[in-house]
XYZ file of C-alpha atoms in Angstrom:
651
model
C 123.356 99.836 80.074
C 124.048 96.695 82.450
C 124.409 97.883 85.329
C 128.111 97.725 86.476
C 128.981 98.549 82.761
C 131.582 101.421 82.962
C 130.216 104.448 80.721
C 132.737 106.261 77.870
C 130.571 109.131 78.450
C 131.804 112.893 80.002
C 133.556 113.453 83.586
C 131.271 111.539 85.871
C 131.724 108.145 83.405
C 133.221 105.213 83.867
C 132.124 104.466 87.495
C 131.817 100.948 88.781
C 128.828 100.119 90.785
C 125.242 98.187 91.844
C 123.152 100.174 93.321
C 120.340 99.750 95.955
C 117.987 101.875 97.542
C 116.065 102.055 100.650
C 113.563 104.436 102.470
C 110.713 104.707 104.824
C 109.196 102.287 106.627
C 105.586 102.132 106.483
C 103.335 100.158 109.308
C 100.167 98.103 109.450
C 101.353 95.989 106.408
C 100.886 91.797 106.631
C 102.781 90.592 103.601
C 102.649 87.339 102.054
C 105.600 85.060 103.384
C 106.604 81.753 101.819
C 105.576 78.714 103.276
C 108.696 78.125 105.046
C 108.890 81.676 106.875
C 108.076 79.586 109.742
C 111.431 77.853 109.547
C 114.154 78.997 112.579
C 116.786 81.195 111.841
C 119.539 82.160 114.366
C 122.765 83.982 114.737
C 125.763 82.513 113.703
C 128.646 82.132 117.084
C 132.058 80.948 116.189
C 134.834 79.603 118.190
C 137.086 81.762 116.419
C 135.167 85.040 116.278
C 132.906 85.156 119.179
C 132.562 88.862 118.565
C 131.065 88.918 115.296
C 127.441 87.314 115.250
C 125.798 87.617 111.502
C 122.473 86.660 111.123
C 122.009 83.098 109.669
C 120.259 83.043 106.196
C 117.962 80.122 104.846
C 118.488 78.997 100.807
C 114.939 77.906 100.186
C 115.828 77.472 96.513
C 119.433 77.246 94.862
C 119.485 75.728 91.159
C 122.107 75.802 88.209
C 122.125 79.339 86.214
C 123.039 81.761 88.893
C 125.891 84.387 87.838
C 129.212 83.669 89.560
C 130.055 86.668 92.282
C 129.394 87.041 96.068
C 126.112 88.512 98.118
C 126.241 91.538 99.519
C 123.623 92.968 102.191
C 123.285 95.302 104.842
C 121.221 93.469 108.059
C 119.346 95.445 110.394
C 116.600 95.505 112.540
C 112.923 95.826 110.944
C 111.340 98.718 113.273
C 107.782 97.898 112.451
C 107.732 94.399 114.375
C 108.520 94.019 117.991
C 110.220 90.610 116.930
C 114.108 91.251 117.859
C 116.706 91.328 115.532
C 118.466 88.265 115.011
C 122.255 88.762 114.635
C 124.375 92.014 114.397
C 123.381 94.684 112.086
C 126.560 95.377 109.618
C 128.183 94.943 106.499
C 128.060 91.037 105.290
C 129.494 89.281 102.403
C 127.799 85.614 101.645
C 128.478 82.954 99.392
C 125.948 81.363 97.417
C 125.312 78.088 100.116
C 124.386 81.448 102.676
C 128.088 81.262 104.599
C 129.449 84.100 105.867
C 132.554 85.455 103.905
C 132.928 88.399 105.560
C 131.225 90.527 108.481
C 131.698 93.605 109.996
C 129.112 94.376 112.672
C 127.721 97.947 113.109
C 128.962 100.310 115.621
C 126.115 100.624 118.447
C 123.420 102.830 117.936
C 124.941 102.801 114.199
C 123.356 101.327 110.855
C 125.565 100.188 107.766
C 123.788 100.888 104.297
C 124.380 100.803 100.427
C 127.075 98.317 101.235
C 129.160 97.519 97.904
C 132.062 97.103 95.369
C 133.219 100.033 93.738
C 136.300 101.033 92.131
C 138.995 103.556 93.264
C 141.927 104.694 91.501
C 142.295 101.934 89.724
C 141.445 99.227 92.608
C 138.427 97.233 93.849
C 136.977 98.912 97.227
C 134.190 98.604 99.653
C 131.962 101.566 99.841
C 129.350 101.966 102.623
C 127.368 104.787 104.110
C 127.311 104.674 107.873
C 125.895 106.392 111.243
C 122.433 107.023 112.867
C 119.094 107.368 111.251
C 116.143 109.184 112.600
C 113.799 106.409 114.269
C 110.239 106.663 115.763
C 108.724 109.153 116.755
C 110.956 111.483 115.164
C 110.240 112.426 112.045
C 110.923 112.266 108.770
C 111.793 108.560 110.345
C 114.601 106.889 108.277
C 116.439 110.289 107.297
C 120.064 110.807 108.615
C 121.342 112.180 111.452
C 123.939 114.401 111.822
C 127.755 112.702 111.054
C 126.518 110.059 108.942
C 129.369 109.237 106.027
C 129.979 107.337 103.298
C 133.559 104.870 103.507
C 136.028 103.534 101.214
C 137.706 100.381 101.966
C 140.675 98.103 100.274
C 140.636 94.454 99.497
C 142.489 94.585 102.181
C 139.667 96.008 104.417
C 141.372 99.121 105.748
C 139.960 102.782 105.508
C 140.902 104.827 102.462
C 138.356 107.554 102.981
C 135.328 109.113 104.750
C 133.451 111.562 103.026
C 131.374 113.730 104.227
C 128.271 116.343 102.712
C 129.069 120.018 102.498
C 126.932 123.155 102.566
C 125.408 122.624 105.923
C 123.824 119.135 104.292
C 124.235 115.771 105.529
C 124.969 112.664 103.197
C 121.835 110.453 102.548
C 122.798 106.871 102.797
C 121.012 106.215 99.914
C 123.483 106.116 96.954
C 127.210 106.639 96.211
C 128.977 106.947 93.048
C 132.754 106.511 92.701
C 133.977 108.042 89.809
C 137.244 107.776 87.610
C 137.633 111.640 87.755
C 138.402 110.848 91.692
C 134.910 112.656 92.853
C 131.997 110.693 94.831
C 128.703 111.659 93.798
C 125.796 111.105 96.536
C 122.433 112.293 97.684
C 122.505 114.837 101.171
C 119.870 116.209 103.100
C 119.104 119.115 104.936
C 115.684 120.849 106.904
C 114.558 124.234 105.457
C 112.159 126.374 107.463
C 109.287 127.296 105.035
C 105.522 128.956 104.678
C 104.060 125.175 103.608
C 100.327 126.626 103.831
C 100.289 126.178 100.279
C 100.371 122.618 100.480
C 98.682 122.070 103.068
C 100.921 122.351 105.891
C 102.091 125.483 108.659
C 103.198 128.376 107.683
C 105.773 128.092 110.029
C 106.923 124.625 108.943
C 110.163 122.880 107.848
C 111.008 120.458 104.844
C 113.380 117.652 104.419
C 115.470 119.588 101.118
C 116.544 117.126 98.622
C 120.232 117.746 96.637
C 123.347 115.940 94.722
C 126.667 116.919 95.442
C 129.885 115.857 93.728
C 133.049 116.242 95.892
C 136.893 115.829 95.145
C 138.348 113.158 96.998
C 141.402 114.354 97.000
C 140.452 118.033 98.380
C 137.267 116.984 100.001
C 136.038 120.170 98.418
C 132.567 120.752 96.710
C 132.610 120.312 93.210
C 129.523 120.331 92.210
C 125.728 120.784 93.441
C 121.981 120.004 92.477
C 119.120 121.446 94.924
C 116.194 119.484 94.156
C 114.140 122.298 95.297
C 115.464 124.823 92.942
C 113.859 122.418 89.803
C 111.041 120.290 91.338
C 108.505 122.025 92.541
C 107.225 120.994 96.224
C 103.708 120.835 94.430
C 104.614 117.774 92.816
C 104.957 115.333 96.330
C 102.118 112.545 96.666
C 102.581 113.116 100.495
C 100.759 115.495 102.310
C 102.299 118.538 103.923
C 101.416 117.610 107.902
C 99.573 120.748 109.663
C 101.793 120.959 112.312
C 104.965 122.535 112.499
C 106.675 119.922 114.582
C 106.476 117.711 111.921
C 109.262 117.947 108.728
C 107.810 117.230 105.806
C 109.556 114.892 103.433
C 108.714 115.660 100.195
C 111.159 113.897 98.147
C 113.098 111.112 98.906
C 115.407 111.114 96.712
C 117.220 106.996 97.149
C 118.807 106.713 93.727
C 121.324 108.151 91.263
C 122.297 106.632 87.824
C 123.996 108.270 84.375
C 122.378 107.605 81.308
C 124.980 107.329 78.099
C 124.974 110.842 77.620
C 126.162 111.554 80.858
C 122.818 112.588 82.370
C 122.251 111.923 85.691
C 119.073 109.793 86.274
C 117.586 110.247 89.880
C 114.830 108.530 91.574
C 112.632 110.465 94.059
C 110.449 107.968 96.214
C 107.758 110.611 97.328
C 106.976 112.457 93.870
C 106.958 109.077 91.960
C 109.272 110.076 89.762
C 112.286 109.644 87.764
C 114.792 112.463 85.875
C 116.821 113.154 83.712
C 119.175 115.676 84.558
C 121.792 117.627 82.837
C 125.519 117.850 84.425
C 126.150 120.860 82.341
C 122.913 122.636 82.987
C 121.376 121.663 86.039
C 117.930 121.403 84.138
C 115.960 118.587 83.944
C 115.432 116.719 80.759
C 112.416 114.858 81.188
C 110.902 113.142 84.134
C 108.744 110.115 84.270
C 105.540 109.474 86.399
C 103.948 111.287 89.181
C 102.000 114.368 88.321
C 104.134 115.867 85.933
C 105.387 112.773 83.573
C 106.924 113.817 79.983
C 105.975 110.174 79.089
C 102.572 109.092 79.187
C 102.603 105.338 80.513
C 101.258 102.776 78.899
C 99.262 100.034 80.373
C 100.345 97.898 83.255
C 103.421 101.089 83.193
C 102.526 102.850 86.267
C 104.956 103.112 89.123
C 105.220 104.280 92.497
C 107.250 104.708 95.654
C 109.816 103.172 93.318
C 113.329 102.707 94.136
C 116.989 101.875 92.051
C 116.180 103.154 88.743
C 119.147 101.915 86.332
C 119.642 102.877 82.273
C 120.166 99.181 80.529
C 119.854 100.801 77.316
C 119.571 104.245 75.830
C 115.722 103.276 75.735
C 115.293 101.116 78.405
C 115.916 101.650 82.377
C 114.754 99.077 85.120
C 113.476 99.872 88.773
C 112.531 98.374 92.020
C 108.604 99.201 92.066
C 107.428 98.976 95.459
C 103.822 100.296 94.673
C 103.994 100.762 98.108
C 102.999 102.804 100.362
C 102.756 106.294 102.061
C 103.494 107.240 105.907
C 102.009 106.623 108.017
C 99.965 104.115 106.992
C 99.365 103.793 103.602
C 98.148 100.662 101.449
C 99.419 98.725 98.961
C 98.320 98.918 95.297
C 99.699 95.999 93.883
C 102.473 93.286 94.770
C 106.207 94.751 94.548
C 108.009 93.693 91.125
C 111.283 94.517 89.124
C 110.429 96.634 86.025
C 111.826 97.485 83.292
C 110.329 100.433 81.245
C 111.306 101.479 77.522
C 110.982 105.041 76.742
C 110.258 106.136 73.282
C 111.423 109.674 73.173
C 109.937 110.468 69.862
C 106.520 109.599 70.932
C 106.731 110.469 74.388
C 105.687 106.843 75.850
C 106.517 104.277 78.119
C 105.939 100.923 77.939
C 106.633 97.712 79.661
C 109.362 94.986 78.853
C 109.246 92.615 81.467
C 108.052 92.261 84.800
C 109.409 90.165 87.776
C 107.002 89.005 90.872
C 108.214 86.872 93.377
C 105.914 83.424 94.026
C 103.570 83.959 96.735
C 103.508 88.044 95.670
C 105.074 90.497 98.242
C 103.848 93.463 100.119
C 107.111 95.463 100.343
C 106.474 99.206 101.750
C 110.269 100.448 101.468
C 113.357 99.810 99.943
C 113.975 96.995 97.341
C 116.502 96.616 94.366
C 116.593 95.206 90.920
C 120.213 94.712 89.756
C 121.377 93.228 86.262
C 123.954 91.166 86.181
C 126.742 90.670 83.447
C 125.116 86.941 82.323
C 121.679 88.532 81.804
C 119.993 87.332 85.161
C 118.065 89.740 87.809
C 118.839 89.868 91.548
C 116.492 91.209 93.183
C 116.555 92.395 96.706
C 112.864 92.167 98.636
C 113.920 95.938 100.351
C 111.685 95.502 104.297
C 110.340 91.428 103.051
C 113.784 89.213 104.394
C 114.182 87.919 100.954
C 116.435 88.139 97.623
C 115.611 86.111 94.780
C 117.827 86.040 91.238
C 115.557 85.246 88.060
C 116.590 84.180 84.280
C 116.302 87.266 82.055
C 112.920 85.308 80.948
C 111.794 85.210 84.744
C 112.764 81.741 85.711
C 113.722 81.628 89.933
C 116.825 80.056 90.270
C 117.443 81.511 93.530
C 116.077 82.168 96.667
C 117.066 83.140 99.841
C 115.199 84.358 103.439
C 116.401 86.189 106.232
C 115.031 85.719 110.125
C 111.976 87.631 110.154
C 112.478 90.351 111.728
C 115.994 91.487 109.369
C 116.062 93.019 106.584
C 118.441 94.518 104.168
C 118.724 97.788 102.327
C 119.121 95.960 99.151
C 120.895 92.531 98.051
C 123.347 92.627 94.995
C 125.613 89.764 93.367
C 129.084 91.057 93.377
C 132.534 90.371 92.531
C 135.117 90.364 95.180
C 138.703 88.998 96.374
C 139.337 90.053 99.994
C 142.883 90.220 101.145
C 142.650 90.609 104.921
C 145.779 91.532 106.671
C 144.933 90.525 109.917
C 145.851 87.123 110.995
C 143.987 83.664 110.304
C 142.105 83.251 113.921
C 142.340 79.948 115.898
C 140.804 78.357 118.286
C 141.634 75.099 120.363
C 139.062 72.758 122.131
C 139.921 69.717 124.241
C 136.693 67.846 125.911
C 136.020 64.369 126.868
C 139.356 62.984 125.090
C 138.889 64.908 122.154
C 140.018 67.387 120.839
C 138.936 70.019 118.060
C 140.830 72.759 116.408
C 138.896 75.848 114.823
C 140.116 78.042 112.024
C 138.782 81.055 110.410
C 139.910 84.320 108.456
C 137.432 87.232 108.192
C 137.333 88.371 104.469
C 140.174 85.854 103.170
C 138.223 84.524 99.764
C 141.524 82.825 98.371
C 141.844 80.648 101.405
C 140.921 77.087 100.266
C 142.255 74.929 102.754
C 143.703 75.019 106.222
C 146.742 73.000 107.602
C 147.146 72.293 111.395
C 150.325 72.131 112.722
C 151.410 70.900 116.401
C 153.647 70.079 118.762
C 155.012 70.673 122.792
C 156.097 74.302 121.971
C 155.877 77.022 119.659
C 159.489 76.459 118.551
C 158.559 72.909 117.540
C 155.953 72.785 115.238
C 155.249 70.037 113.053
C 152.139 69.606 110.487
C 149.605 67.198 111.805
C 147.107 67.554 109.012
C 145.329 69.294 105.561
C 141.883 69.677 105.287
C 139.226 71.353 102.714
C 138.214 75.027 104.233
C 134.284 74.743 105.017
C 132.077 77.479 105.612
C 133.344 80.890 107.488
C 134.912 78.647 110.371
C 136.452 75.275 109.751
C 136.346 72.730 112.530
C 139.317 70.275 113.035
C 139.716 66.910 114.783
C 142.947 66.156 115.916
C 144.094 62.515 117.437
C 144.486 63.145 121.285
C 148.865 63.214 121.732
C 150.892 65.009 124.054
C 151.015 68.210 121.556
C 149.939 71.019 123.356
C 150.634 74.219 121.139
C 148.880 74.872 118.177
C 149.018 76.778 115.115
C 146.795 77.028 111.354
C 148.450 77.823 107.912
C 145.403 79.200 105.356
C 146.730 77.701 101.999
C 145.736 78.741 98.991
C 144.295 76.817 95.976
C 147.885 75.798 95.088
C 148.929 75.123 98.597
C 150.524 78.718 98.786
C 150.976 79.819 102.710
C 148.588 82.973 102.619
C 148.559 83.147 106.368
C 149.694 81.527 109.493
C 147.425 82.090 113.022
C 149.228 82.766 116.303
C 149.927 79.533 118.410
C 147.652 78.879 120.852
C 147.144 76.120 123.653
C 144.371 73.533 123.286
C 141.700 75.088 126.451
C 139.169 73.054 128.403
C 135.734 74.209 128.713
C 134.644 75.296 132.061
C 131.845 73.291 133.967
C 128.728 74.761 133.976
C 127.786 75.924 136.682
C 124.562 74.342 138.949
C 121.271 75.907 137.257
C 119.828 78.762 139.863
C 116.470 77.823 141.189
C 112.868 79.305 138.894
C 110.603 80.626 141.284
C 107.221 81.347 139.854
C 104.596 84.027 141.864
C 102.135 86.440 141.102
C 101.625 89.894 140.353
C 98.936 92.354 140.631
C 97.750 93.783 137.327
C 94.310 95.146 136.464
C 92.931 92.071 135.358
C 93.926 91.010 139.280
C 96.616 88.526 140.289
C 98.428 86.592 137.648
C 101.087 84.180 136.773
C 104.856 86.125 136.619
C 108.787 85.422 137.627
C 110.734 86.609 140.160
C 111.746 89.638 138.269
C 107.673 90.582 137.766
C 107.296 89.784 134.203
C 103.975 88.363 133.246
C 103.311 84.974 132.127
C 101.208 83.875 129.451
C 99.701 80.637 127.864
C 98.701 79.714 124.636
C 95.025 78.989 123.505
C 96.504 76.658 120.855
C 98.526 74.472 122.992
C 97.273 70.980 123.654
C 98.222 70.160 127.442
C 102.037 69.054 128.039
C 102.619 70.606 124.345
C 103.970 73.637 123.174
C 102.668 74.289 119.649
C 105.580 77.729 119.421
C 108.378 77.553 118.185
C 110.633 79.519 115.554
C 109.604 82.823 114.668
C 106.761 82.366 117.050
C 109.360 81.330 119.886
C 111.057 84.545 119.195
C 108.378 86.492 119.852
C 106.517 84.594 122.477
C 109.710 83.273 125.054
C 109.579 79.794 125.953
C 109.711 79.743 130.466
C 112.806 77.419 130.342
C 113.905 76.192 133.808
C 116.817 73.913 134.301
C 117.273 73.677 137.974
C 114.928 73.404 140.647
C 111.290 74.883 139.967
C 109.314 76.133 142.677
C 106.067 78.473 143.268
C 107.058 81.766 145.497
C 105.967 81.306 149.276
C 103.133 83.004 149.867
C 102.244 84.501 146.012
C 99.389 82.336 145.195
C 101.092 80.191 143.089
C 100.481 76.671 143.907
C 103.472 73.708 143.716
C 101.613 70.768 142.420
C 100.312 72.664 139.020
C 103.971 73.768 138.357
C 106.011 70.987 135.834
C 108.438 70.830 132.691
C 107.736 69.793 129.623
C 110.415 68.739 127.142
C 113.585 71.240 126.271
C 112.558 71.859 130.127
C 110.071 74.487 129.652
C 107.576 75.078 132.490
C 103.769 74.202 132.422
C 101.584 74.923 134.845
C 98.023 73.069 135.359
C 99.334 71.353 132.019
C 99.678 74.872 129.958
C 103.538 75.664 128.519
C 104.444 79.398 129.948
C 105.584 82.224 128.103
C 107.167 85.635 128.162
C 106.349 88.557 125.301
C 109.448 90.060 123.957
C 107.140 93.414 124.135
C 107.245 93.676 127.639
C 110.574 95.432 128.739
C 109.728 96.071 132.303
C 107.942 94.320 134.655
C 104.143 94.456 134.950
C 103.845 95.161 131.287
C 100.879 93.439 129.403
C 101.456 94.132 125.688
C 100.639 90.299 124.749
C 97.003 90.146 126.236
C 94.410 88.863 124.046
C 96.614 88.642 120.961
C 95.792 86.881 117.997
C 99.297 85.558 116.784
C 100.691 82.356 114.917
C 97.490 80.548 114.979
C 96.062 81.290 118.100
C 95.482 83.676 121.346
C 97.456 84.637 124.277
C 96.755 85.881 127.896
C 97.899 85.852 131.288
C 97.253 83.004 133.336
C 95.559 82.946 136.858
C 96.915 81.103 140.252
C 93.705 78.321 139.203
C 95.397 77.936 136.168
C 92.680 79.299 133.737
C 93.485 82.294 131.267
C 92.416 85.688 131.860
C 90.866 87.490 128.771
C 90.430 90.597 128.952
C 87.239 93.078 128.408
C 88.608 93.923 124.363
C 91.557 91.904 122.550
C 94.453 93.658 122.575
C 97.988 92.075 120.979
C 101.296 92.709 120.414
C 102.063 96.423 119.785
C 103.397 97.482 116.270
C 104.974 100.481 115.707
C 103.994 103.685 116.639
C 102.365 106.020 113.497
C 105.599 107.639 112.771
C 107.431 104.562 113.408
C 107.987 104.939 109.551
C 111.836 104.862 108.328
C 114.343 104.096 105.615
């Protein structure tokens, strides 16, 4: 099938969906970035909305051919780089010029995952599994924690339901399926205490259990259940059982569910390599392809593994997301991650491949990743822990692509249809500076808004409109001639001029002044490599081995990582520290030199007196600490930037 095709096939057919995948991180990677991964990416801030702060995307190719539809993704932070996040985690709807559409950030400490368009009762819905996941150095890392849920939302972005996992198991954020019988289908989790000396591990250990429940959304009740455990045996994993019992074992993985045109279910397990076939009405599996056990034997180039997002596009062919990378902790990659497509030729008992689709440089991807076809024939792919998605002709052509900031990444990226309906009011904002002034307008969600009209005038009761113009982007700025209006008030028109919303009237504020700049002190503190450069609040500073003198050679990602020392008001060395006045100075954008070398801070270093940056070997060049003389301080062995932990591993 295509995916997103509804199935005449049994009680779980008909469901609407794109699926994604994601799972475990894995560490130690360095994957092959294009060549303008260097560019800077930021946060979007609106006038309107200063409380929603999406991460700003970069379209480094965009050409005629793509399929019509919105892109969905799920931002969050990448655990295996020290790098922050840039923007809010959350659920975010794009259009194809990388504008926000919609966003709705993440509660704290919360992640939002397998973020998509569904259909329920009748009616196009937002479906999204949210809550905590188990982060470093817990482990299995990227698992859920207790009260993660899956949600149902309206076009007109209000709750319809939570659901929740049942028999003392917790729902994986992996997948879920909406289905017309009025039942969600979805992976859950849950740790069983077992003798794993077998494979390996304690006898006293535990396991990450693997199963597929069904439940009535109308009851909430258990419908339906499929323990992994009960027909795969634990033999079968391609990761290790770890000796000790404080470590669960995840031997599975299961991150996707599909339904072949029979009305099999077809699941994906990342840590067995595998792919099944499974019966609803017996619970037995039907075949199951790769790993150690495959009923298919896989013809050449056919191999798979640590796969995710297996889809049915045919009763002979299915498509995946193969990662070919990599176990936890640190495993390595065997090839560069691709979409596949695999026909099976049940007679026979072999698979072979179709087509292939490699993104241009190749990409190291150790978790997550999805291949999605779309009605028109094209793929999307989403580059799972890379910060890219790509869409390809069905013969492999790029039409699109697309990066994140560096340190984001997505669950998986699909191509979507979707009218929002918000029933919140259009937002408004009113600016007045130097003479000028500028009127704002946004709705979160509102697709059908095409143009915004501004109306003004002394007082809310008398309104008049001032002007029309085109909506552009997520927030639309407006300038007004300077008059004695000082209410004002935004009417989001439709494509016909149709009133779909009218903002609340607001007065036209001034900004305040800025404040005078608080004085930069620069002194020293004592580490064990002796005295060195740091600010008041005892951070260390560091220089640059690339920098020519005067000239800071960082910026972008690197400038992320490695903190420009900006000063803007007065700049002085700390009395008494060792610091000396005359070798302190700015440089352009105001950032402070000293004996001619640009200063830095390391995002790494959370407290004061941390070192994490000494002796790396980063974007081009080394860092270290700088002495009171001005020289750099390298130390005994080159350290760098720490990188996860081991079992910083996830998703």
């Amino acid at each position: 099938m295509t995916v997103g095709f509804a199935l005449p096939v049994t009680r779980w057919n008909g469901f609407v969906r794109l699926t994604v995948v994601a799972c475990a991180l894995a560490l130690g990677l360095v994957a092959v970035m294009p060549a303008a991964a260097s560019a800077d990416l930021s946060a979007w801030k609106f006038q309107t909305a200063p409380g929603l702060q999406p991460p700003h995307v970069q379209v480094l190719t965009s050409k005629k051919g793509t399929a019509s539809g919105l892109v969905f993704l799920d931002p969050f932070k990448d655990f295996a780089v020290t790098t922050p996040q840039i923007g809010q985690s959350g659920a975010l709807i794009l259009d194809n010029a990388g504008n926000p559409v919609w966003f709705r950030p993440a509660p704290s400490g919360q992640e939002i995952v397998d973020f998509q368009t569904q259909t329920y009762q009748g009616k196009p819905v937002l479906t999204w599994w949210q809550g905590s996941l188990i982060l470093p150095p817990a482990t299995p890392a990227g698992v859920p924690e207790a009260g993660g849920a899956f949600y149902i939302y309206d076009q007109h972005y209000r709750q319809v339901k939570k659901i929740t996992a049942q028999n003392g198991f917790i729902a994986d954020p992996h997948e879920l399926i909406l289905t017309k019988q009025g039942t969600a289908i979805f992976p859950a989790v849950k740790d069983v205490t077992a003798n794993l000396s077998a494979y390996g591990g304690s006898a006293t250990g535990q396991y990450e259990d693997n199963a597929i429940q069904e439940i009535d959304l109308e009851t909430g009740k258990l419908v339906f259940q499929w323990d992994m455990t009960g027909h795969v045996p634990l033999g079968q994993s391609e990761v290790a059982a770890p000796p000790t019992a404080s470590v669960i074992w995840d031997p599975y993985h299961i991150n996707s569910i599909d339904l072949d045109a029979s009305g099999h279910l077809l699941v994906s397990a990342r840590d067995t390599w595998q792919l099944y076939e499974i019966s609803e009405e017996t619970g037995d599996v039907a075949w199951q392809l790769g790993g150690k056990k495959s009923t298919f034997a896989l013809g050449e180039n056919a191999d798979f593994s640590w796969q995710h997002d297996a889809r049915f596009l045919s009763p002979d062919e299915i498509s995946m997301f193969d990662d070919q990378c990599c176990n936890l902790p640190a495993g390595k990659p065997a090839g560069f991650a691709r979409g596949l497509v695999l026909r099976l030729d049940t007679r026979n008992h072999t698979a072979s491949v179709v087509r292939t689709y490699t993104h241009n440089p190749g990409l190291d991807v150790p978790t997550q990743g999805d291949m999605q076809t779309l009605p028109n024939g094209n793929v999307f792919i989403g580059w799972g822990q890379q910060p890219l998605y790509s869409e390809y002709t069905p013969a492999g052509k790029l039409l699109y692509d697309v990066r994140m900031p560096d340190a984001d990444e997505s669950y998986r990226v699909l191509r979507l249809p979707w009218v929002g309906k918000p029933v919140t009011k259009p937002s408004i904002a009113v600016r007045r500076s130097g003479g000028k002034t500028t009127v704002y307008a946004s709705w979160n969600g509102a697709t059908q808004a095409a143009s915004w009209e501004v109306l003004a005038g002394p007082g809310r009761r008398s309104l008049a409109p001032l002007r029309i113009v085109a909506r552009h982007g997520f927030e639309t700025a407006i300038r007004v001639k300077e008059s004695s209006r000082t209410v004002f008030e935004v009417d989001a028109l439709g494509a016909h001029g149709r009133i779909l919303g009218t903002s609340a009237a607001v007065k036209a504020t001034t900004p305040k002044a800025v404040a005078a700049a608080a004085p930069t002190r620069i002194g020293t503190r004592k580490t064990k490599l002796g005295s060195v450069l740091a600010t008041a609040s005892g951070h260390v500073l560091y220089l640059f081995a690339k920098d020519p003198k005067d000239k800071s050679e960082c910026s972008g990602s690197c400038a992320r990582t490695w903190k420009p020392l900006v000063a803007a008001g007065r700049l002085s060395a700390a009395s008494g520290s060792g610091a000396v006045q005359n070798l302190l100075g700015r440089i352009k954008g105001r950032q402070v030199v000293y004996d001619g070398h640009p200063l830095y801070t390391n995002v790494a270093d959370t407290k004061a007196g941390d070192m994490h940056g000494e002796g790396a070997n980063e974007f081009g060049g080394h860092w270290y600490v700088v002495n009171t003389k001005g020289n750099a301080v390298k130390p005994k062995k080159s350290g760098g930037v720490p990188v996860c932990d081991p079992l910083c591993g996830g998703y």
